[in-house]
PDB file of C-alpha atoms and ligand atoms in Angstrom:
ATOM      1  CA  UNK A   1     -21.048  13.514 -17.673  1.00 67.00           C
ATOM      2  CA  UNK A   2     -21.722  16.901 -16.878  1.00 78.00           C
ATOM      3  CA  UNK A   3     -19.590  18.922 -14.093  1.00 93.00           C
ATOM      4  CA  UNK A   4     -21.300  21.608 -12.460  1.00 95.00           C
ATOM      5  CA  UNK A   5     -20.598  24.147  -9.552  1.00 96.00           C
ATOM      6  CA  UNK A   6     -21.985  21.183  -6.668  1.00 97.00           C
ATOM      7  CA  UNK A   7     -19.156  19.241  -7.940  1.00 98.00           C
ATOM      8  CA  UNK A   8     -15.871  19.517  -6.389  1.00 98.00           C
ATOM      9  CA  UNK A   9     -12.430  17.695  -7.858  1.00 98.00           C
ATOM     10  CA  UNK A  10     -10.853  15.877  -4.503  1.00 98.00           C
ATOM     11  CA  UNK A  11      -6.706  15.607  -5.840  1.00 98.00           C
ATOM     12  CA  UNK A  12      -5.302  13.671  -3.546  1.00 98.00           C
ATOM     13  CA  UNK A  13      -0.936  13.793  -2.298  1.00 98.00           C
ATOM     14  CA  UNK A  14       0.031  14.600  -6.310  1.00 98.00           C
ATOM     15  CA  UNK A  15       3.788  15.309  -4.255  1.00 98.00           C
ATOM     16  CA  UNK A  16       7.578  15.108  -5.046  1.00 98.00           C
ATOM     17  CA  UNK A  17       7.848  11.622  -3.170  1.00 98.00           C
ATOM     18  CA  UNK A  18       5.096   9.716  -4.722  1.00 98.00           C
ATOM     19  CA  UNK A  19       6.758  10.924  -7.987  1.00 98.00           C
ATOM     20  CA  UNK A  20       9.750   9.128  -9.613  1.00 98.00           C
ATOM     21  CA  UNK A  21      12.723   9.680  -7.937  1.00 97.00           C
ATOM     22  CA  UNK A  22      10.845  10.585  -4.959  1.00 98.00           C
ATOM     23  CA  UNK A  23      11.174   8.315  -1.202  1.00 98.00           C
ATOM     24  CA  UNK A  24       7.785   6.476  -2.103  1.00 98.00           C
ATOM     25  CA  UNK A  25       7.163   6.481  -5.504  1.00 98.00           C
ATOM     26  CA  UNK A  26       4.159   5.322  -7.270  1.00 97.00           C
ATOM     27  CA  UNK A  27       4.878   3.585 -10.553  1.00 96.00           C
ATOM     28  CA  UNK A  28       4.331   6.251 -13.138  1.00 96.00           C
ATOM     29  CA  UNK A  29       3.011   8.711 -10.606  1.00 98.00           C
ATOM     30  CA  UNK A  30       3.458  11.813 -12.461  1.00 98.00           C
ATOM     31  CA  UNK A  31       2.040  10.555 -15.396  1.00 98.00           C
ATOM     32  CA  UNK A  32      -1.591  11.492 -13.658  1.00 98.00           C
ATOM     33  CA  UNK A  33      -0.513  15.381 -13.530  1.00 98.00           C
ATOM     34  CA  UNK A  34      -1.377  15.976 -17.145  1.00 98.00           C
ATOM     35  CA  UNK A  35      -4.792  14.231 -16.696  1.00 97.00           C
ATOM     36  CA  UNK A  36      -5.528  16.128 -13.292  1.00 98.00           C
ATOM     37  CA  UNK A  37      -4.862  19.479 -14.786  1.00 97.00           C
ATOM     38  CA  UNK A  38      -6.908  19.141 -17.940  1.00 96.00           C
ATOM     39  CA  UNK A  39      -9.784  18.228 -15.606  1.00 97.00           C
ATOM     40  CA  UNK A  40      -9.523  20.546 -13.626  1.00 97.00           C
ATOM     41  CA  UNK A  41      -9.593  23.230 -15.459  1.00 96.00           C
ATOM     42  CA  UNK A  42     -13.261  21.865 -15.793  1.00 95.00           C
ATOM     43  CA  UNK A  43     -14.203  22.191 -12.120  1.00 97.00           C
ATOM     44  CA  UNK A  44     -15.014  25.075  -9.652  1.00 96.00           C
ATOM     45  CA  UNK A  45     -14.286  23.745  -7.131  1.00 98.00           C
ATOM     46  CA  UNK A  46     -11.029  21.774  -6.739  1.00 98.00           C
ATOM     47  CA  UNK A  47      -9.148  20.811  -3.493  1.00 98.00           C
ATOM     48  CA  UNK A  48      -5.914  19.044  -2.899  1.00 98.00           C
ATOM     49  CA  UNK A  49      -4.649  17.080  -0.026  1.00 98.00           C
ATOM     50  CA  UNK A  50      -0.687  17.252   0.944  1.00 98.00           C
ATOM     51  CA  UNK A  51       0.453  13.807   3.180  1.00 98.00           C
ATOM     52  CA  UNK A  52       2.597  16.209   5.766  1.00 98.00           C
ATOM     53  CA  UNK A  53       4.583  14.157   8.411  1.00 98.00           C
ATOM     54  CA  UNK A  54       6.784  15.608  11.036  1.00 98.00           C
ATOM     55  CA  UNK A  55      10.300  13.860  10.867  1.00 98.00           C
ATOM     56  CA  UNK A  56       9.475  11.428  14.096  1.00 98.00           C
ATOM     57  CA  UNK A  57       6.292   9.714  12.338  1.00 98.00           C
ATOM     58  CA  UNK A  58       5.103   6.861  13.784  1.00 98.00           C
ATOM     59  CA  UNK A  59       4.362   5.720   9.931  1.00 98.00           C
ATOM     60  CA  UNK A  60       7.826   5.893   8.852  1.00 98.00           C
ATOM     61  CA  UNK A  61       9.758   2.183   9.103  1.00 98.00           C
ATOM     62  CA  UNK A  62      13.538   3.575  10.449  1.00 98.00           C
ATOM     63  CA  UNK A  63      11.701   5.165  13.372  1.00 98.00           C
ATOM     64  CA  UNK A  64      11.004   1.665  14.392  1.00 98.00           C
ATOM     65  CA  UNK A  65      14.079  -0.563  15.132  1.00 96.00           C
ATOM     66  CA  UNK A  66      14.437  -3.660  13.537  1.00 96.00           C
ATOM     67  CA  UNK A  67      11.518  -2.756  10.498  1.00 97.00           C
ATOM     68  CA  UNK A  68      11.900  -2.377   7.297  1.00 97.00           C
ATOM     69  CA  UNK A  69       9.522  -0.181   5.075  1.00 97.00           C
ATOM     70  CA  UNK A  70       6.446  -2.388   4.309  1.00 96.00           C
ATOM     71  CA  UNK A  71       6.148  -4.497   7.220  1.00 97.00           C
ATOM     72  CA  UNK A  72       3.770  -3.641   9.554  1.00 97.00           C
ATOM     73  CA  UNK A  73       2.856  -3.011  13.118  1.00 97.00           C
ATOM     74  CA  UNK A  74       0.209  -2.651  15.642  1.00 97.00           C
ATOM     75  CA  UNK A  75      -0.887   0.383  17.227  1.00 97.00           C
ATOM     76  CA  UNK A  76      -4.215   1.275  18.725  1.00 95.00           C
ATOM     77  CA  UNK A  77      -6.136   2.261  15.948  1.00 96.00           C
ATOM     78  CA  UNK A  78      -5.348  -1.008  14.028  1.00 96.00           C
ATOM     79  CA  UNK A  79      -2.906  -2.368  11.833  1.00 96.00           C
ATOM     80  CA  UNK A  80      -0.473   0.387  10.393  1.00 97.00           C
ATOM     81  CA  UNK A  81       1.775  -0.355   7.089  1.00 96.00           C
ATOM     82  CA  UNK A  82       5.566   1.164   8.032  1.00 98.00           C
ATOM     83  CA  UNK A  83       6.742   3.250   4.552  1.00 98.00           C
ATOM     84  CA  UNK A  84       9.879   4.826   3.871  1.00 98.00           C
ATOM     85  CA  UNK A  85      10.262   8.436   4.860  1.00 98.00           C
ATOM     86  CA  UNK A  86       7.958  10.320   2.506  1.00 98.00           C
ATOM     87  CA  UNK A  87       6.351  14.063   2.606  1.00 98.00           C
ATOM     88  CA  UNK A  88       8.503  15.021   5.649  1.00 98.00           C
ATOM     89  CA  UNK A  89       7.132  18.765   6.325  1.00 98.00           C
ATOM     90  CA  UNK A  90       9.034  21.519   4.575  1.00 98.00           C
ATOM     91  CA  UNK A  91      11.170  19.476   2.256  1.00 98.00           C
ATOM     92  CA  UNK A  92      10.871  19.083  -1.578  1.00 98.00           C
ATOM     93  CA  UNK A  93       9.644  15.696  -1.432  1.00 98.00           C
ATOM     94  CA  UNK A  94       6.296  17.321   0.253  1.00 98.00           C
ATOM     95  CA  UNK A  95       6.012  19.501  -2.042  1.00 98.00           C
ATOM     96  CA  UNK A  96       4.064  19.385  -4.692  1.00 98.00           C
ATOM     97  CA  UNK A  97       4.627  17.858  -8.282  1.00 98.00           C
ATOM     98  CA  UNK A  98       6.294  21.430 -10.208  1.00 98.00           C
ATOM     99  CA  UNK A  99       3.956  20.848 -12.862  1.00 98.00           C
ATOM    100  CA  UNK A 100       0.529  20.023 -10.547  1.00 98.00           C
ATOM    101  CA  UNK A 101      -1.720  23.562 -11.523  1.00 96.00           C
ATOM    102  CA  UNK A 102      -2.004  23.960  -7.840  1.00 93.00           C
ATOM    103  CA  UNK A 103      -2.795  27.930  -8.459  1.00 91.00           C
ATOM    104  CA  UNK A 104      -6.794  25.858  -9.700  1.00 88.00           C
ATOM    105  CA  UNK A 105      -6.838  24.984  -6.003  1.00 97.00           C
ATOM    106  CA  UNK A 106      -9.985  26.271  -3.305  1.00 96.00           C
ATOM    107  CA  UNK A 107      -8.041  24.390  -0.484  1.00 98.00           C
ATOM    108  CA  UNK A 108      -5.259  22.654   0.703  1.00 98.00           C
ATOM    109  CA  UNK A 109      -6.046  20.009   3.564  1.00 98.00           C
ATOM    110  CA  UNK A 110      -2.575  18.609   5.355  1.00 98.00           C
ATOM    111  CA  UNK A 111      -2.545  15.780   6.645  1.00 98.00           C
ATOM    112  CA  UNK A 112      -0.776  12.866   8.770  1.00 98.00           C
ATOM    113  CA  UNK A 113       0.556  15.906  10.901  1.00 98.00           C
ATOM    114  CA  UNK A 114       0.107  13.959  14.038  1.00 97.00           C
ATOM    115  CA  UNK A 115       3.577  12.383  15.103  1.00 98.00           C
ATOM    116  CA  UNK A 116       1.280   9.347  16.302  1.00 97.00           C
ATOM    117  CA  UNK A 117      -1.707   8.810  13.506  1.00 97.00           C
ATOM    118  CA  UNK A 118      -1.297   7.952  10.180  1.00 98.00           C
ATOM    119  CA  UNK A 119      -4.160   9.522   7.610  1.00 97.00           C
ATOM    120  CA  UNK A 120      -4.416   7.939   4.630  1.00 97.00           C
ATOM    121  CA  UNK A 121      -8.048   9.627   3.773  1.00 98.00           C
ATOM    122  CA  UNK A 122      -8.778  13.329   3.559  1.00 98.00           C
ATOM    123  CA  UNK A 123     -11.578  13.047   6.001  1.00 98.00           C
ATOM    124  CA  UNK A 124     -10.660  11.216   9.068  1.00 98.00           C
ATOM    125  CA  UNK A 125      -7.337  10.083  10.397  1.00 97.00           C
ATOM    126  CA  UNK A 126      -6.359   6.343  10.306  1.00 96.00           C
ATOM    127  CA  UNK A 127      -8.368   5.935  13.916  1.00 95.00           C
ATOM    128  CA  UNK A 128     -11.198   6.223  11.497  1.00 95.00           C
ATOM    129  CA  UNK A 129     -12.928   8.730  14.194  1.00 96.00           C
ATOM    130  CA  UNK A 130     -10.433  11.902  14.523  1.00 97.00           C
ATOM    131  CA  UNK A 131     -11.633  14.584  11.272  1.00 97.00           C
ATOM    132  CA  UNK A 132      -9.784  16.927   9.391  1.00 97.00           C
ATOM    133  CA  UNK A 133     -12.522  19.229   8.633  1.00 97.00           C
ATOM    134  CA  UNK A 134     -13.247  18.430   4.932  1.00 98.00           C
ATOM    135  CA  UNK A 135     -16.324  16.890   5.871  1.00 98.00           C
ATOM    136  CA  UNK A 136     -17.523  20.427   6.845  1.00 98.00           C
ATOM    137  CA  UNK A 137     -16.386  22.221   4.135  1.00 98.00           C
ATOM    138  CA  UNK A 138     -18.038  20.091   1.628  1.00 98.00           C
ATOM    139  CA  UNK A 139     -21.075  20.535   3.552  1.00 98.00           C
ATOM    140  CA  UNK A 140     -20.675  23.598   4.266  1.00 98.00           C
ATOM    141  CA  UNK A 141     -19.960  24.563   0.669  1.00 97.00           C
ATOM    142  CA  UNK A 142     -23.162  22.355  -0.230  1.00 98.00           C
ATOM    143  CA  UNK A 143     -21.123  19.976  -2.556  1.00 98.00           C
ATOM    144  CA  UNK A 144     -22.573  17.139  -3.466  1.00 97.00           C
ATOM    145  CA  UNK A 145     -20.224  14.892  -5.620  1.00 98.00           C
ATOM    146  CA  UNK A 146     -17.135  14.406  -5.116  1.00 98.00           C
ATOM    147  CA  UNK A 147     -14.457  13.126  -7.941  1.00 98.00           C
ATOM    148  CA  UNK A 148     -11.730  12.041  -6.547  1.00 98.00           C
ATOM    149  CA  UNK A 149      -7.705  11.530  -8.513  1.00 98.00           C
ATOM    150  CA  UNK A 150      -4.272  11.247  -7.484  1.00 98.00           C
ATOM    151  CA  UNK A 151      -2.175   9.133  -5.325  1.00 98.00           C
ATOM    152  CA  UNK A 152      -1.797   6.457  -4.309  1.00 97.00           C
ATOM    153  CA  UNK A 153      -5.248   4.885  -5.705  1.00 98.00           C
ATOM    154  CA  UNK A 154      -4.924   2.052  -3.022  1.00 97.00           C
ATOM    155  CA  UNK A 155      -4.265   3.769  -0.236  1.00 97.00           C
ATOM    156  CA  UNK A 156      -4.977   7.524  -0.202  1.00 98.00           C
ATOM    157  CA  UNK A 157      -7.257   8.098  -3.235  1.00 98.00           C
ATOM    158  CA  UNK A 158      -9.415   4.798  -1.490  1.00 98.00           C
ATOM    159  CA  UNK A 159      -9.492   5.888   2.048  1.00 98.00           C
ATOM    160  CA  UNK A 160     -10.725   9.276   0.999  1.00 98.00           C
ATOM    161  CA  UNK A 161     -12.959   7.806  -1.702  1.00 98.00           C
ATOM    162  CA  UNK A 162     -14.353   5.520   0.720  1.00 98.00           C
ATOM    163  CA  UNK A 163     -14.930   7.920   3.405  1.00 98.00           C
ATOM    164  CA  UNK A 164     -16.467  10.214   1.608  1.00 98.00           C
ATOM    165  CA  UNK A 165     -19.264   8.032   0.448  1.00 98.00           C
ATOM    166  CA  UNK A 166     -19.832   7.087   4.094  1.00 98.00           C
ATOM    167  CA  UNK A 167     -20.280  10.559   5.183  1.00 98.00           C
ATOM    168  CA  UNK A 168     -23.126  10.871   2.133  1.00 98.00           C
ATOM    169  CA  UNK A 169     -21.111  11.907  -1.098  1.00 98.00           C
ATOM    170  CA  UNK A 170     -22.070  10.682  -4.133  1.00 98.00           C
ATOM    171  CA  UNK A 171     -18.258   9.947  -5.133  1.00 98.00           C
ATOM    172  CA  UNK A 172     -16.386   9.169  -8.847  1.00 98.00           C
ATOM    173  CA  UNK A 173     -13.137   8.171  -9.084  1.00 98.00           C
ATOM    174  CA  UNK A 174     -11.169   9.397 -12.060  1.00 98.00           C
ATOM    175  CA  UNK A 175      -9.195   6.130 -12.659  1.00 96.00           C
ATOM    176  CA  UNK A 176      -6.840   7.231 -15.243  1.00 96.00           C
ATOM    177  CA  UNK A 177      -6.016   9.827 -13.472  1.00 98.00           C
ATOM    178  CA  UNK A 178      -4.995   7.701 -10.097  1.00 98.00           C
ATOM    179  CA  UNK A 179      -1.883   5.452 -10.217  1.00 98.00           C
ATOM    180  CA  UNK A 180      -1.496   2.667  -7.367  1.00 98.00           C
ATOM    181  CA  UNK A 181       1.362   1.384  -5.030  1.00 96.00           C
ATOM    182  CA  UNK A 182      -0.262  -2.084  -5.294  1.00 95.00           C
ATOM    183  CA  UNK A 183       0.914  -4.181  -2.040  1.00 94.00           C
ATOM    184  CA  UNK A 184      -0.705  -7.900  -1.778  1.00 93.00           C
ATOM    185  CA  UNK A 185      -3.406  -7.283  -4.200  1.00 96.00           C
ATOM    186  CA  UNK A 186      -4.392  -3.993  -3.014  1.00 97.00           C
ATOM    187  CA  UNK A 187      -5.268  -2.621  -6.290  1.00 97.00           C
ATOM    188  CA  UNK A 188      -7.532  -5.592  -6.857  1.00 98.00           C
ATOM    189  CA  UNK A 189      -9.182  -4.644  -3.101  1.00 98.00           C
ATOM    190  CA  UNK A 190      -9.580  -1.565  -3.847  1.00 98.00           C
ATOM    191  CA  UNK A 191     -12.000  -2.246  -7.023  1.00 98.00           C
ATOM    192  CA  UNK A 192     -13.644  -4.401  -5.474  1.00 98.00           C
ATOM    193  CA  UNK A 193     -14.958  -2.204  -2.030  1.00 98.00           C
ATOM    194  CA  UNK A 194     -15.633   0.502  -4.622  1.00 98.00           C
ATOM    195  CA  UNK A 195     -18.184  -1.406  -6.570  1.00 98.00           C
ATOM    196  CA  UNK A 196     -19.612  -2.957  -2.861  1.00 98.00           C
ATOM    197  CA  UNK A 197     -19.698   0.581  -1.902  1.00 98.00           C
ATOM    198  CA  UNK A 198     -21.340   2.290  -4.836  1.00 98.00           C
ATOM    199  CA  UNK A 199     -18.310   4.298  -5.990  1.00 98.00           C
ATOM    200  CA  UNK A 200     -18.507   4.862  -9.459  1.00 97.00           C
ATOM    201  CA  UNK A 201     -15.238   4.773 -11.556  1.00 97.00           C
ATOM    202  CA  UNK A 202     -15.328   7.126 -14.597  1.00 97.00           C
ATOM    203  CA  UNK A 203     -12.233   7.736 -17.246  1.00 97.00           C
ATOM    204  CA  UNK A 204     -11.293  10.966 -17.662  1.00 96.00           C
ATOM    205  CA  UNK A 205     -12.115  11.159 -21.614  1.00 95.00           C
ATOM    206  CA  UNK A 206     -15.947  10.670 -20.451  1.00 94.00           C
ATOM    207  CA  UNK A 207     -15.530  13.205 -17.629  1.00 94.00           C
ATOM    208  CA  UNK A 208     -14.025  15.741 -20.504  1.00 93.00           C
ATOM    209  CA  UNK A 209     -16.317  14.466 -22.991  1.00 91.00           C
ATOM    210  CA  UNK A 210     -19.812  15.829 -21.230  1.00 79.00           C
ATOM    211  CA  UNK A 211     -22.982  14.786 -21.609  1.00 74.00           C
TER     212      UNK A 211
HETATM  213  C1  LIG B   1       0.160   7.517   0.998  1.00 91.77           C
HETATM  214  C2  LIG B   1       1.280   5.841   2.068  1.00 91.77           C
HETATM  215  C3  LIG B   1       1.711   6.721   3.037  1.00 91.77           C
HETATM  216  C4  LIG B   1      -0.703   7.916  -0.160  1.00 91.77           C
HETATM  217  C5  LIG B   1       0.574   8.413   1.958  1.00 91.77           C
HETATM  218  O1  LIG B   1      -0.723   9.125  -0.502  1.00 91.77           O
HETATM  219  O2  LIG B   1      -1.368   7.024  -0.728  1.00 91.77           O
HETATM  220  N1  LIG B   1       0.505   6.236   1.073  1.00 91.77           N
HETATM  221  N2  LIG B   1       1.357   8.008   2.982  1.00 91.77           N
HETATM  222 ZN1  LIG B   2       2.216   9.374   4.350  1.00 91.77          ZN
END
C-alpha cells in the first residue's frame, strides 16, 4: 500500500480517559500510540479528533438519576449508551495521550461539545444529520482516502469510519492500531458493517510496508 498526499490519517479520541487509568478506559488503549505515530510519520495529512464534553453531558450516566454507566436511554435522536464521565473539557483526562505526536497534526476537530448530543463520529453528531465540518475539509482539501485509527474501534473509530464512506471516502481502517470497548458483541458488529459497507481493514505492517 502506497500513501500519498490525497490520503489523510483520521486518529480518532487517542485521550487521557480512554487510556489506563483514565474514567473510560479502553483495554490496552495506549498500546495503539506507538503504532499511530510510526504511521504517521508516513502521512501528510493527519487529523485528530478530541471527544470534548461540557461537565452537564447528557452522555454521562450520574447526570441521570437512578443510571449507572452503560445502561441506556432514549432521547430524540435514538438510543444513547450512558458512560462514565470521560473527556470533560479542560481537564487531563481530555487531553491527549503525553506520548500521541500530536505536533504531526493538520487539525483538531472537537467534538460532543453539545450539552445535549452525543458524537461518536467525526462527521456528524449522534442525530446522524448535525456536521462538524470535516466533511468539508476533506473535500475541500480534495482527499480521497481516508485511514482511520484510534479509539474506541466500536464506537468512535466505527461511527467515523462508517460515515465517512457514506459521504464518498474510500476508507481503511488501521486495525492494529484501534483498540475496542467491546459492549454486547460490539466488536463483532463492528466487523461485520465494515465488510457490508466496503471498509477495508489493513494492518499497519502492510500500511508501513508499501507497495
Ligand atoms: C467514545 C464513548 C463515549 C469513543 C467517546 O471515543 O469511542 N466512546 N465517548
Ligand atoms: Zn464521549
Amino acid at each position: 500500500m502506497q500513501i500519498s498526499d490525497r490520503d489523510v490519517l483520521l486518529v480518532i479520541d487517542v485521550q487521557n480517559d480512554f487510556c489506563t487509568g483514565g474514567t473510560l478506559a479502553v483495554p490496552g488503549g495506549e498500546k495503539v500510540v506507538p503504532a499511530i505515530n510510526r504511521i504517521a510519520a508516513k502521512f501528510t495529512n493527519v487529523v485528530l479528533t478530541q471527544d470534548w464534553h461540557p461537565g452537564d453531558h447528557v452522555s454521562f450516566a450520574p447526570n441521570h438519576v437512578g443510571k449507572q454507566p452503560f445502561q441506556t436511554i432514549e432521547l430524540d435522536y435514538g438510543t444513547q449508551v450512558l458512560w462514565p464521565t470521560h473527556c470533560v473539557q479542560g481537564t487531563a483526562g481530555a487531553e491527549f495521550h503525553g506520548e500521541l505526536e500530536i505536533i504531526r497534526a493538520n487539525l483538531v476537530v472537537r467534538k460532543g461539545f453539545r450539552r445535549g448530543i452525543d458524537s461518536y463520529s467525526a462527521l456528524f453528531e449522534n442525530d446522524h444529520r448535525t456536521p462538524t465540518g470535516l466533511i468539508g475539509y476533506l473535500r475541500e482539501r480534495e482527499l480521497k482516502t481516508v485511514f482511520v485509527a484510534g479509539l474506541a474501534l466500536d464506537f468512535c473509530v466505527r461511527f467515523s469510519a462508517e460515515d465517512a464512506r457514506k459521504a464518498g471516502f474510500e476508507v481503511a481502517v488501521i486495525e492494529d492500531a484501534c483498540r475496542g470497548i467491546d459492549l454486547d458483541g460490539s466488536v463483532a458488529a463492528t466487523h461485520r458493517s465494515f465488510r457490508e459497507r466496503g471498509i477495508s481493514i489493513v494492518s499497519l505492517d502492510a500500511l508501513l510496508r508499501g507497495p
